[in-house]
């Protein structure tokens, strides 16, 4: 019988955990779903832009996502392929949800960056790429929508280097472009793959026909002009392109590049198989007790996401845990670092969107959902009681938009408070109370404006509470402290009336101001006052 160390080594080698990042509409959710299709996790793919009467993408479970055709939460999906366990975290593409995306990127070992062949590198992709770069994780590039007119592949390679500062190595090369995409040339295997006709409009897996490079049959199929153009490109890549360097890939300095079309299933299977071959296994993580290796026999993990009402019928709340080391067993008791208490981990679940499965065991790299009675917070460490430590804190995003929010019907205040507190614990919003204004309303801070729309929608649909919302003129929040630690009240602060004095959820004093000039005046007239963009015990993203 295998020892725990041997069991861990075997299971860690099978794990691949990655996030998909892109600008909105580059095809992120579609690619996620097609990977599930090829992994056998689903048998008929739906389209993200489907009408209400048709299928919706399996990874978009929240009603507002189905209606709007955008992802506003990070989906957590698992499937097996060819003996490997794949954990995909599909992140929000919309820029207002960058905080949720940032936390997701803390829980993965690599990232897949989708580039729209027609648009190239877009604004949100640049932001998310920077986070991946900061973490030093490998980045794999999937150039999508090759079934449409787009930029030349060589131009896209230049764009990756010039805009993102990362070198690229095409693992395959498209045959035919601008809507005549026929297949790919596999550089490593030196062979041609032509895709069969798509009779199911991308709803079922698509087979490819493989030809050796010397076989004239593929030239007959694509035409001599297309074949000649491919030979020219191959020669150019060989003479002027990058060498493949596995160490540079692992360091996030060289991105393996793939070409395809997620909507029509062109190149999806090629990408999946090469990704599994090249992507890293679960990585070590820094803690207060040094580096925690994944094959450490003692269990550890951390909460990177909290989601309320994944099943509205049960009003439940789930904490998503990334397992960092050791073996997870159902009903095990672990030490919860923030509270210092032992917690029993009952009913652990894994996901295909709303389809849940109770599991008995899980290993490093896996994502597990746990029912949360209100105990867990974002970034919480869970570990074996015999080896107590704390993983490094998640960074915090300073809020940039503010609104006063209250229940329309005062009789529904209880549901309103419960809803707004749960959504705050998810990390979607930051909650403040105005000093002296009573408890009938809250000040809500967000990174972007779309979060207010989601807040209003979810309070109405999940908590049966309609709200009034008044946007506030503030653009900046500053946490306040005096060096001697004394309590701060509005009376202690010269110029407090130039902003709004509030407390955050932990009772820390915060001043909301509407411009840099007001902030400068307050700083000048309170020389011993310390001002932080985030709480003083946290670090800024």
Coordinates of C-alpha atoms in Angstrom, one line a residue:
X1 CA 0.0 0.0 0.0
X2 CA 1.3 3.5 -1.0
X3 CA 2.4 5.9 1.7
X4 CA 0.8 9.3 2.0
X5 CA 3.9 10.9 0.6
X6 CA 3.7 8.6 -2.5
X7 CA -0.1 9.2 -2.8
X8 CA 0.5 12.9 -2.7
X9 CA 3.3 12.8 -5.3
X10 CA 1.1 10.8 -7.7
X11 CA -2.0 13.1 -7.3
X12 CA 0.0 16.3 -7.5
X13 CA 1.5 15.2 -10.8
X14 CA -2.0 14.8 -12.2
X15 CA -3.2 18.3 -11.2
X16 CA -3.4 21.4 -13.5
X17 CA -5.1 24.5 -12.0
X18 CA -5.4 27.6 -14.2
X19 CA -7.5 30.8 -14.8
X20 CA -8.7 32.0 -18.1
X21 CA -8.1 35.8 -18.6
X22 CA -9.2 38.1 -21.4
X23 CA -10.9 41.3 -22.4
X24 CA -14.7 41.0 -22.5
X25 CA -16.1 39.2 -25.6
X26 CA -12.7 37.6 -26.6
X27 CA -14.4 34.2 -26.1
X28 CA -13.3 33.3 -22.6
X29 CA -16.5 31.6 -21.4
X30 CA -16.9 29.8 -24.8
X31 CA -13.4 28.4 -24.6
X32 CA -14.0 27.3 -21.0
X33 CA -17.1 25.4 -22.1
X34 CA -15.4 23.8 -25.1
X35 CA -12.7 22.5 -22.8
X36 CA -15.4 20.9 -20.7
X37 CA -16.9 19.5 -23.9
X38 CA -13.6 17.8 -24.9
X39 CA -13.1 16.6 -21.3
X40 CA -16.5 14.8 -21.5
X41 CA -17.9 16.9 -18.6
X42 CA -20.7 18.2 -20.9
X43 CA -22.1 16.6 -24.1
X44 CA -23.7 19.6 -25.8
X45 CA -22.3 23.1 -25.7
X46 CA -24.5 26.1 -25.3
X47 CA -23.7 29.6 -26.4
X48 CA -23.1 32.5 -24.0
X49 CA -25.2 34.8 -26.1
X50 CA -28.2 32.4 -26.3
X51 CA -31.7 33.7 -25.9
X52 CA -33.6 32.9 -22.7
X53 CA -35.4 30.0 -24.4
X54 CA -32.1 28.4 -25.5
X55 CA -29.1 27.0 -23.6
X56 CA -26.8 29.2 -21.6
X57 CA -23.1 28.6 -21.1
X58 CA -22.7 26.0 -18.3
X59 CA -20.2 28.1 -16.5
X60 CA -22.5 31.1 -16.2
X61 CA -25.0 30.3 -13.4
X62 CA -26.1 33.6 -12.0
X63 CA -29.3 35.0 -13.6
X64 CA -27.8 38.4 -14.5
X65 CA -25.0 36.6 -16.3
X66 CA -27.4 34.7 -18.4
X67 CA -29.3 37.9 -19.3
X68 CA -26.3 40.1 -20.0
X69 CA -24.0 37.6 -21.7
X70 CA -21.1 38.5 -19.4
X71 CA -19.3 36.8 -16.5
X72 CA -19.5 38.9 -13.3
X73 CA -18.3 36.2 -10.9
X74 CA -15.5 33.6 -11.2
X75 CA -16.8 30.2 -12.0
X76 CA -15.0 27.1 -10.6
X77 CA -15.1 24.0 -12.8
X78 CA -13.4 20.6 -12.7
X79 CA -13.1 17.8 -15.1
X80 CA -10.8 14.9 -15.9
X81 CA -8.9 14.4 -19.2
X82 CA -6.6 11.6 -20.1
X83 CA -5.8 10.8 -16.5
X84 CA -5.3 14.4 -15.4
X85 CA -7.5 16.5 -13.1
X86 CA -8.2 19.9 -14.6
X87 CA -9.3 22.8 -12.4
X88 CA -10.5 25.8 -14.4
X89 CA -11.3 29.2 -12.9
X90 CA -13.2 31.3 -15.4
X91 CA -12.8 34.9 -14.3
X92 CA -14.9 38.0 -14.9
X93 CA -13.9 39.7 -18.0
X94 CA -15.5 43.0 -17.1
X95 CA -13.1 45.6 -15.7
X96 CA -15.4 46.5 -12.8
X97 CA -14.8 43.0 -11.4
X98 CA -11.0 43.1 -11.4
X99 CA -10.9 42.5 -7.6
X100 CA -12.6 39.1 -7.9
X101 CA -10.3 38.3 -10.8
X102 CA -7.2 39.3 -8.8
X103 CA -8.2 36.9 -6.0
X104 CA -8.8 34.1 -8.5
X105 CA -5.3 34.6 -9.9
X106 CA -4.0 34.0 -6.3
X107 CA -5.4 30.5 -6.5
X108 CA -4.0 29.2 -9.7
X109 CA -0.6 27.9 -11.0
X110 CA -0.9 29.2 -14.5
X111 CA -3.1 31.4 -16.8
X112 CA -4.5 31.0 -20.2
X113 CA -4.7 34.4 -22.0
X114 CA -7.3 34.6 -24.8
X115 CA -6.6 37.1 -27.6
X116 CA -9.2 38.1 -30.2
X117 CA -7.5 37.6 -33.5
X118 CA -9.2 40.7 -34.9
X119 CA -8.6 43.0 -32.0
X120 CA -5.3 41.9 -30.6
X121 CA -4.2 42.8 -27.1
X122 CA -7.0 44.9 -25.4
X123 CA -7.1 47.1 -22.2
X124 CA -8.4 44.5 -19.7
X125 CA -6.0 41.9 -21.0
X126 CA -3.1 44.2 -20.2
X127 CA -4.3 44.7 -16.6
X128 CA -4.8 41.0 -15.9
X129 CA -1.5 40.1 -17.6
X130 CA 0.3 42.5 -15.2
X131 CA -1.1 40.6 -12.2
X132 CA 0.0 37.3 -13.7
X133 CA 3.5 38.8 -14.3
X134 CA 3.6 40.0 -10.7
X135 CA 2.9 36.4 -9.5
X136 CA 5.5 35.0 -12.0
X137 CA 3.1 32.3 -13.2
X138 CA 3.3 30.7 -16.7
X139 CA 1.0 32.2 -19.3
X140 CA -0.4 30.3 -22.3
X141 CA -1.9 32.3 -25.2
X142 CA -4.9 31.1 -27.2
X143 CA -5.5 33.3 -30.3
X144 CA -9.3 33.0 -30.8
X145 CA -11.8 33.6 -33.6
X146 CA -9.6 32.5 -36.5
X147 CA -12.8 31.6 -38.3
X148 CA -13.3 35.3 -38.9
X149 CA -11.2 38.1 -40.5
X150 CA -8.3 39.1 -38.2
X151 CA -4.8 40.4 -37.8
X152 CA -1.9 38.4 -39.4
X153 CA -0.4 35.9 -36.9
X154 CA 3.1 37.5 -37.2
X155 CA 1.6 40.9 -36.3
X156 CA -0.1 39.3 -33.2
X157 CA 3.3 37.9 -32.1
X158 CA 4.8 41.4 -32.4
X159 CA 1.9 42.9 -30.4
X160 CA 2.4 40.5 -27.6
X161 CA 6.0 41.5 -27.3
X162 CA 5.5 45.3 -27.9
X163 CA 2.4 45.8 -25.8
X164 CA 2.8 43.1 -23.1
X165 CA 6.6 42.7 -23.1
X166 CA 6.4 38.9 -23.4
X167 CA 8.1 36.8 -26.0
X168 CA 6.0 34.2 -27.8
X169 CA 6.6 30.8 -29.3
X170 CA 3.8 29.5 -31.6
X171 CA 3.2 25.8 -30.8
X172 CA 1.1 25.6 -34.0
X173 CA 0.5 27.8 -37.0
X174 CA -2.8 28.5 -38.8
X175 CA -3.4 27.2 -42.3
X176 CA -5.5 29.7 -44.1
X177 CA -6.7 33.0 -42.5
X178 CA -9.4 35.7 -42.8
X179 CA -12.3 33.3 -42.6
X180 CA -10.7 30.5 -44.6
X181 CA -9.1 28.8 -41.6
X182 CA -8.6 25.1 -42.4
X183 CA -6.4 23.7 -39.7
X184 CA -3.0 24.0 -38.1
X185 CA 0.6 23.0 -38.6
X186 CA 1.9 21.3 -35.5
X187 CA 5.5 22.6 -35.1
X188 CA 6.8 20.0 -32.7
X189 CA 5.3 17.0 -34.5
X190 CA 5.9 18.5 -37.9
X191 CA 2.5 17.5 -39.2
X192 CA -0.7 19.0 -40.6
X193 CA -4.1 18.8 -38.9
X194 CA -7.1 19.7 -41.1
X195 CA -10.4 20.1 -39.3
X196 CA -13.5 18.1 -40.4
X197 CA -16.5 20.1 -41.5
X198 CA -18.5 21.5 -38.5
X199 CA -22.0 20.1 -38.9
X200 CA -23.1 20.7 -35.3
X201 CA -22.1 24.4 -35.2
X202 CA -19.6 23.9 -32.4
X203 CA -22.0 22.0 -30.1
X204 CA -20.1 18.7 -30.4
X205 CA -16.4 17.7 -30.5
X206 CA -14.7 18.1 -33.8
X207 CA -12.2 15.6 -35.2
X208 CA -9.2 16.4 -37.3
X209 CA -7.5 14.6 -40.1
X210 CA -3.7 14.3 -39.7
X211 CA -1.2 14.4 -42.6
X212 CA 2.5 14.1 -42.6
X213 CA 4.2 17.2 -43.9
X214 CA 5.4 15.3 -47.0
X215 CA 2.0 14.0 -47.9
X216 CA 0.7 15.8 -51.0
X217 CA -2.9 15.0 -50.0
X218 CA -3.1 18.0 -47.6
X219 CA -1.8 20.4 -50.3
X220 CA -4.6 19.2 -52.6
X221 CA -7.1 19.9 -49.9
X222 CA -6.0 23.4 -49.1
X223 CA -4.7 24.5 -52.4
X224 CA -1.1 25.3 -53.6
X225 CA -1.3 29.0 -52.7
X226 CA -2.2 28.4 -49.1
X227 CA 0.4 25.6 -48.8
X228 CA 3.1 27.9 -50.2
X229 CA 2.2 30.6 -47.8
X230 CA 2.4 28.1 -44.9
X231 CA 5.9 27.0 -46.0
X232 CA 7.1 30.6 -46.1
X233 CA 5.7 31.2 -42.6
X234 CA 7.4 28.1 -41.2
X235 CA 10.7 29.1 -42.7
X236 CA 10.4 32.6 -41.3
X237 CA 9.6 31.2 -37.8
X238 CA 12.5 28.8 -38.0
X239 CA 15.0 31.6 -39.0
X240 CA 13.7 34.6 -37.0
X241 CA 11.5 33.2 -34.3
X242 CA 12.2 32.4 -30.7
X243 CA 13.7 29.1 -29.6
X244 CA 11.4 27.1 -27.3
X245 CA 12.7 27.4 -23.7
X246 CA 10.8 25.4 -21.0
X247 CA 12.5 27.4 -18.2
X248 CA 11.4 30.7 -19.7
X249 CA 7.8 29.4 -20.0
X250 CA 7.9 28.3 -16.3
X251 CA 9.1 31.8 -15.4
X252 CA 6.4 33.5 -17.3
X253 CA 8.9 35.1 -19.7
X254 CA 7.9 33.1 -22.9
X255 CA 4.3 32.3 -23.8
X256 CA 3.4 29.2 -25.8
X257 CA 1.0 30.5 -28.5
X258 CA -1.9 28.5 -30.0
X259 CA -4.3 29.4 -32.8
X260 CA -8.0 28.3 -33.0
X261 CA -11.7 29.1 -32.8
X262 CA -13.5 28.2 -29.6
X263 CA -16.9 28.8 -31.1
X264 CA -16.3 26.2 -33.9
X265 CA -14.0 23.9 -31.9
X266 CA -11.0 24.6 -34.2
X267 CA -7.8 23.8 -32.3
X268 CA -9.4 23.4 -28.9
X269 CA -8.3 19.8 -28.4
X270 CA -4.7 20.5 -29.6
X271 CA -4.5 23.3 -27.1
X272 CA -5.8 21.2 -24.2
X273 CA -3.4 18.4 -24.8
X274 CA -0.4 20.7 -25.2
X275 CA -1.4 22.7 -22.2
X276 CA -1.5 19.6 -20.0
X277 CA 1.9 18.6 -21.2
X278 CA 3.6 22.0 -20.5
X279 CA 1.7 23.5 -17.6
X280 CA 3.1 23.3 -14.1
X281 CA 1.8 21.1 -11.3
X282 CA 0.6 22.8 -8.0
X283 CA 3.2 25.3 -6.7
X284 CA 4.6 25.9 -3.1
X285 CA 3.1 28.9 -1.2
X286 CA 4.7 31.4 1.2
X287 CA 3.4 31.4 4.8
X288 CA 4.3 32.9 8.2
X289 CA 6.3 29.6 8.7
X290 CA 8.3 29.7 5.5
X291 CA 7.5 28.0 2.2
X292 CA 4.7 25.3 2.3
X293 CA 5.4 22.6 -0.3
X294 CA 2.4 20.8 -1.9
X295 CA 3.7 17.4 -0.9
X296 CA 3.9 18.4 2.8
X297 CA 1.8 15.7 4.5
X298 CA -0.1 18.2 6.7
X299 CA -3.2 19.7 5.1
X300 CA -3.4 23.4 4.4
X301 CA -5.5 25.6 2.1
X302 CA -6.9 29.1 1.8
X303 CA -10.3 30.8 1.0
X304 CA -10.1 32.8 -2.2
X305 CA -13.8 33.2 -3.0
X306 CA -17.1 33.3 -1.1
X307 CA -20.4 33.1 -3.0
X308 CA -23.9 33.4 -1.6
X309 CA -27.0 31.9 -3.1
X310 CA -25.5 29.6 -5.7
X311 CA -28.7 27.7 -5.1
X312 CA -31.4 30.4 -4.4
X313 CA -33.8 27.8 -3.2
X314 CA -31.6 27.0 -0.2
X315 CA -30.1 30.5 0.5
X316 CA -26.8 28.9 1.0
X317 CA -23.3 30.3 1.1
X318 CA -20.1 28.6 -0.1
X319 CA -16.5 29.3 0.6
X320 CA -14.1 28.1 -2.1
X321 CA -10.9 26.7 -0.8
X322 CA -7.7 26.2 -2.8
X323 CA -5.8 23.2 -1.3
X324 CA -2.1 24.0 -0.9
X325 CA -0.7 20.9 0.8
X326 CA -1.5 17.5 2.2
X327 CA -4.7 15.5 1.6
X328 CA -8.2 16.8 2.2
X329 CA -10.6 14.4 3.8
X330 CA -14.3 14.9 4.3
X331 CA -15.3 15.8 7.9
X332 CA -11.7 16.5 8.8
X333 CA -11.1 19.2 11.5
X334 CA -8.7 22.1 10.7
X335 CA -7.4 25.2 12.4
X336 CA -9.0 28.4 11.2
X337 CA -6.3 31.0 11.5
X338 CA -8.4 34.2 11.9
X339 CA -10.6 32.9 14.7
X340 CA -8.0 30.5 16.2
X341 CA -10.7 27.8 16.3
X342 CA -11.1 24.2 15.1
X343 CA -13.6 23.9 12.3
X344 CA -15.0 20.6 10.9
X345 CA -15.1 20.6 7.1
X346 CA -18.3 18.8 6.3
X347 CA -20.0 18.3 2.9
X348 CA -17.1 19.4 0.7
X349 CA -18.2 19.9 -2.9
X350 CA -16.8 20.2 -6.4
X351 CA -18.5 21.9 -9.3
X352 CA -19.6 22.0 -12.8
X353 CA -21.4 25.3 -12.5
X354 CA -24.6 24.5 -10.6
X355 CA -24.1 20.7 -10.7
X356 CA -22.5 19.9 -7.3
X357 CA -20.9 16.7 -6.2
X358 CA -20.1 15.8 -2.6
X359 CA -16.5 14.5 -2.4
X360 CA -14.6 12.5 0.1
X361 CA -11.0 13.5 -0.8
X362 CA -9.1 16.2 -2.6
X363 CA -5.5 17.1 -3.2
X364 CA -3.2 20.1 -3.7
X365 CA -4.3 22.2 -6.7
X366 CA -8.0 21.1 -6.2
X367 CA -10.7 23.6 -5.5
X368 CA -13.3 22.6 -2.9
X369 CA -16.5 24.3 -2.0
X370 CA -17.5 24.3 1.7
X371 CA -20.8 25.4 3.2
X372 CA -20.1 28.6 5.1
X373 CA -22.3 29.6 8.1
X374 CA -20.6 33.0 8.2
X375 CA -17.3 31.9 9.6
X376 CA -15.0 32.3 6.5
X377 CA -13.5 35.4 5.0
X378 CA -11.5 36.0 1.8
X379 CA -7.9 35.0 2.3
X380 CA -8.5 32.9 5.5
X381 CA -5.9 30.2 6.1
X382 CA -7.0 26.6 7.1
X383 CA -4.4 24.2 8.3
X384 CA -3.6 21.1 10.3
X385 CA -3.9 21.9 14.1
X386 CA -0.5 20.4 14.7
X387 CA 1.2 22.9 12.3
X388 CA -0.4 26.3 12.7
X389 CA 0.6 29.1 10.4
X390 CA -0.9 31.8 8.1
X391 CA -0.5 32.3 4.4
X392 CA 0.3 35.8 3.2
X393 CA -2.7 38.2 3.1
X394 CA -4.5 38.9 -0.2
X395 CA -4.1 42.5 -1.4
X396 CA -7.0 44.9 -1.2
X397 CA -8.4 47.2 -3.9
X398 CA -9.2 50.8 -2.8
X399 CA -12.8 51.7 -3.6
X400 CA -13.3 54.4 -6.3
X401 CA -17.2 54.7 -6.5
X402 CA -19.6 55.3 -3.6
X403 CA -23.4 55.2 -3.1
X404 CA -25.8 55.5 -0.2
X405 CA -28.0 52.4 -0.1
X406 CA -31.2 51.8 1.9
X407 CA -34.1 49.5 1.8
X408 CA -37.2 51.0 0.1
X409 CA -39.5 49.2 2.5
X410 CA -38.4 49.7 6.1
X411 CA -40.3 46.5 7.0
X412 CA -37.7 44.5 5.0
X413 CA -34.7 46.0 6.8
X414 CA -33.8 42.6 8.2
X415 CA -33.5 41.0 4.7
X416 CA -31.7 44.1 3.5
X417 CA -29.0 44.0 6.2
X418 CA -28.5 40.2 5.8
X419 CA -28.2 40.6 2.0
X420 CA -25.8 43.5 2.1
X421 CA -23.6 41.9 4.7
X422 CA -23.4 38.6 2.8
X423 CA -22.5 40.4 -0.4
X424 CA -19.8 42.3 1.5
X425 CA -18.3 39.1 2.9
X426 CA -18.1 37.8 -0.7
X427 CA -15.8 40.7 -1.4
X428 CA -18.0 42.2 -4.1
X429 CA -18.5 45.5 -2.3
X430 CA -17.0 47.4 0.7
X431 CA -19.4 48.6 3.4
X432 CA -19.2 51.8 5.5
X433 CA -21.4 53.4 8.1
X434 CA -21.6 57.1 8.3
X435 CA -20.9 58.3 11.8
X436 CA -24.1 59.9 13.3
X437 CA -26.3 59.0 10.4
X438 CA -28.1 56.0 12.0
X439 CA -28.4 52.5 10.7
X440 CA -31.1 53.0 8.1
X441 CA -28.6 53.3 5.3
X442 CA -25.1 52.2 4.4
X443 CA -22.4 53.7 2.2
X444 CA -21.2 51.2 -0.3
X445 CA -17.8 51.4 -2.0
X446 CA -16.9 49.6 -5.2
X447 CA -14.1 49.5 -7.8
X448 CA -16.5 50.1 -10.7
X449 CA -20.1 51.1 -11.4
X450 CA -21.4 47.8 -12.7
X451 CA -21.1 46.4 -9.2
X452 CA -23.9 48.7 -8.1
X453 CA -26.1 47.2 -10.8
X454 CA -25.3 43.7 -9.6
X455 CA -25.8 44.7 -6.0
X456 CA -29.3 46.1 -6.8
X457 CA -30.2 43.1 -8.9
X458 CA -29.1 40.5 -6.3
X459 CA -30.7 42.2 -3.4
X460 CA -34.0 42.2 -5.3
X461 CA -33.8 38.6 -6.7
X462 CA -32.0 36.8 -3.9
X463 CA -33.2 38.7 -0.8
X464 CA -36.6 40.1 -2.0
X465 CA -35.5 43.6 -1.1
X466 CA -35.7 46.6 -3.4
X467 CA -33.3 49.5 -2.6
X468 CA -32.9 53.2 -3.1
X469 CA -29.4 54.2 -4.3
X470 CA -27.9 57.7 -4.3
X471 CA -24.5 58.0 -5.9
X472 CA -22.1 60.0 -3.8
X473 CA -19.6 62.6 -5.2
X474 CA -16.5 60.9 -3.6
X475 CA -13.7 59.4 -5.6
X476 CA -11.3 58.4 -2.9
X477 CA -11.3 56.7 0.5
X478 CA -8.5 57.2 3.1
X479 CA -8.1 55.1 6.3
X480 CA -7.1 57.3 9.2
X481 CA -4.8 56.8 12.1
X482 CA -2.7 58.8 14.6
X483 CA 0.8 57.5 15.5
X484 CA -0.1 57.2 19.2
X485 CA -3.1 55.0 18.3
X486 CA -5.7 57.3 19.9
X487 CA -9.3 57.1 18.7
X488 CA -10.3 59.4 15.9
X489 CA -13.6 61.3 15.8
X490 CA -14.8 64.0 13.3
X491 CA -14.0 66.6 16.0
X492 CA -10.4 65.5 16.1
X493 CA -10.0 66.1 12.4
X494 CA -9.5 69.6 10.8
X495 CA -11.5 69.6 7.6
X496 CA -13.6 66.5 8.2
X497 CA -16.5 68.5 6.7
X498 CA -14.7 68.5 3.4
X499 CA -15.6 64.8 3.0
X500 CA -17.7 62.2 4.7
X501 CA -16.4 60.6 8.0
X502 CA -17.4 56.9 8.1
X503 CA -16.3 53.6 9.7
X504 CA -15.5 50.4 7.8
X505 CA -16.9 47.0 8.9
X506 CA -14.2 46.6 11.5
X507 CA -14.8 50.0 13.0
X508 CA -11.8 51.7 11.5
X509 CA -12.2 55.4 10.7
X510 CA -12.2 56.3 7.0
X511 CA -12.6 59.7 5.3
X512 CA -14.3 59.8 1.8
X513 CA -13.3 62.8 -0.3
X514 CA -14.1 63.9 -3.8
X515 CA -10.8 65.1 -5.1
X516 CA -7.1 65.3 -4.6
X517 CA -7.3 69.0 -3.6
X518 CA -9.5 68.2 -0.6
X519 CA -7.2 65.4 0.3
X520 CA -4.2 67.7 0.2
X521 CA -5.9 70.3 2.4
X522 CA -6.7 67.7 5.0
X523 CA -3.1 66.3 4.9
X524 CA -1.7 69.8 5.3
X525 CA -3.9 70.8 8.2
X526 CA -3.5 67.5 10.1
X527 CA 0.3 67.0 9.9
X528 CA 0.4 64.1 12.3
X529 CA -2.5 62.2 10.7
X530 CA -1.6 59.0 8.8
X531 CA -3.7 58.3 5.7
X532 CA -3.9 54.8 4.0
X533 CA -5.5 53.8 0.7
X534 CA -6.4 50.5 2.3
X535 CA -6.7 49.4 6.0
X536 CA -3.3 49.7 7.7
X537 CA -3.1 45.9 8.4
X538 CA -3.6 45.1 4.7
X539 CA -1.5 45.7 1.5
X540 CA -2.8 47.4 -1.6
X541 CA -3.2 45.5 -4.8

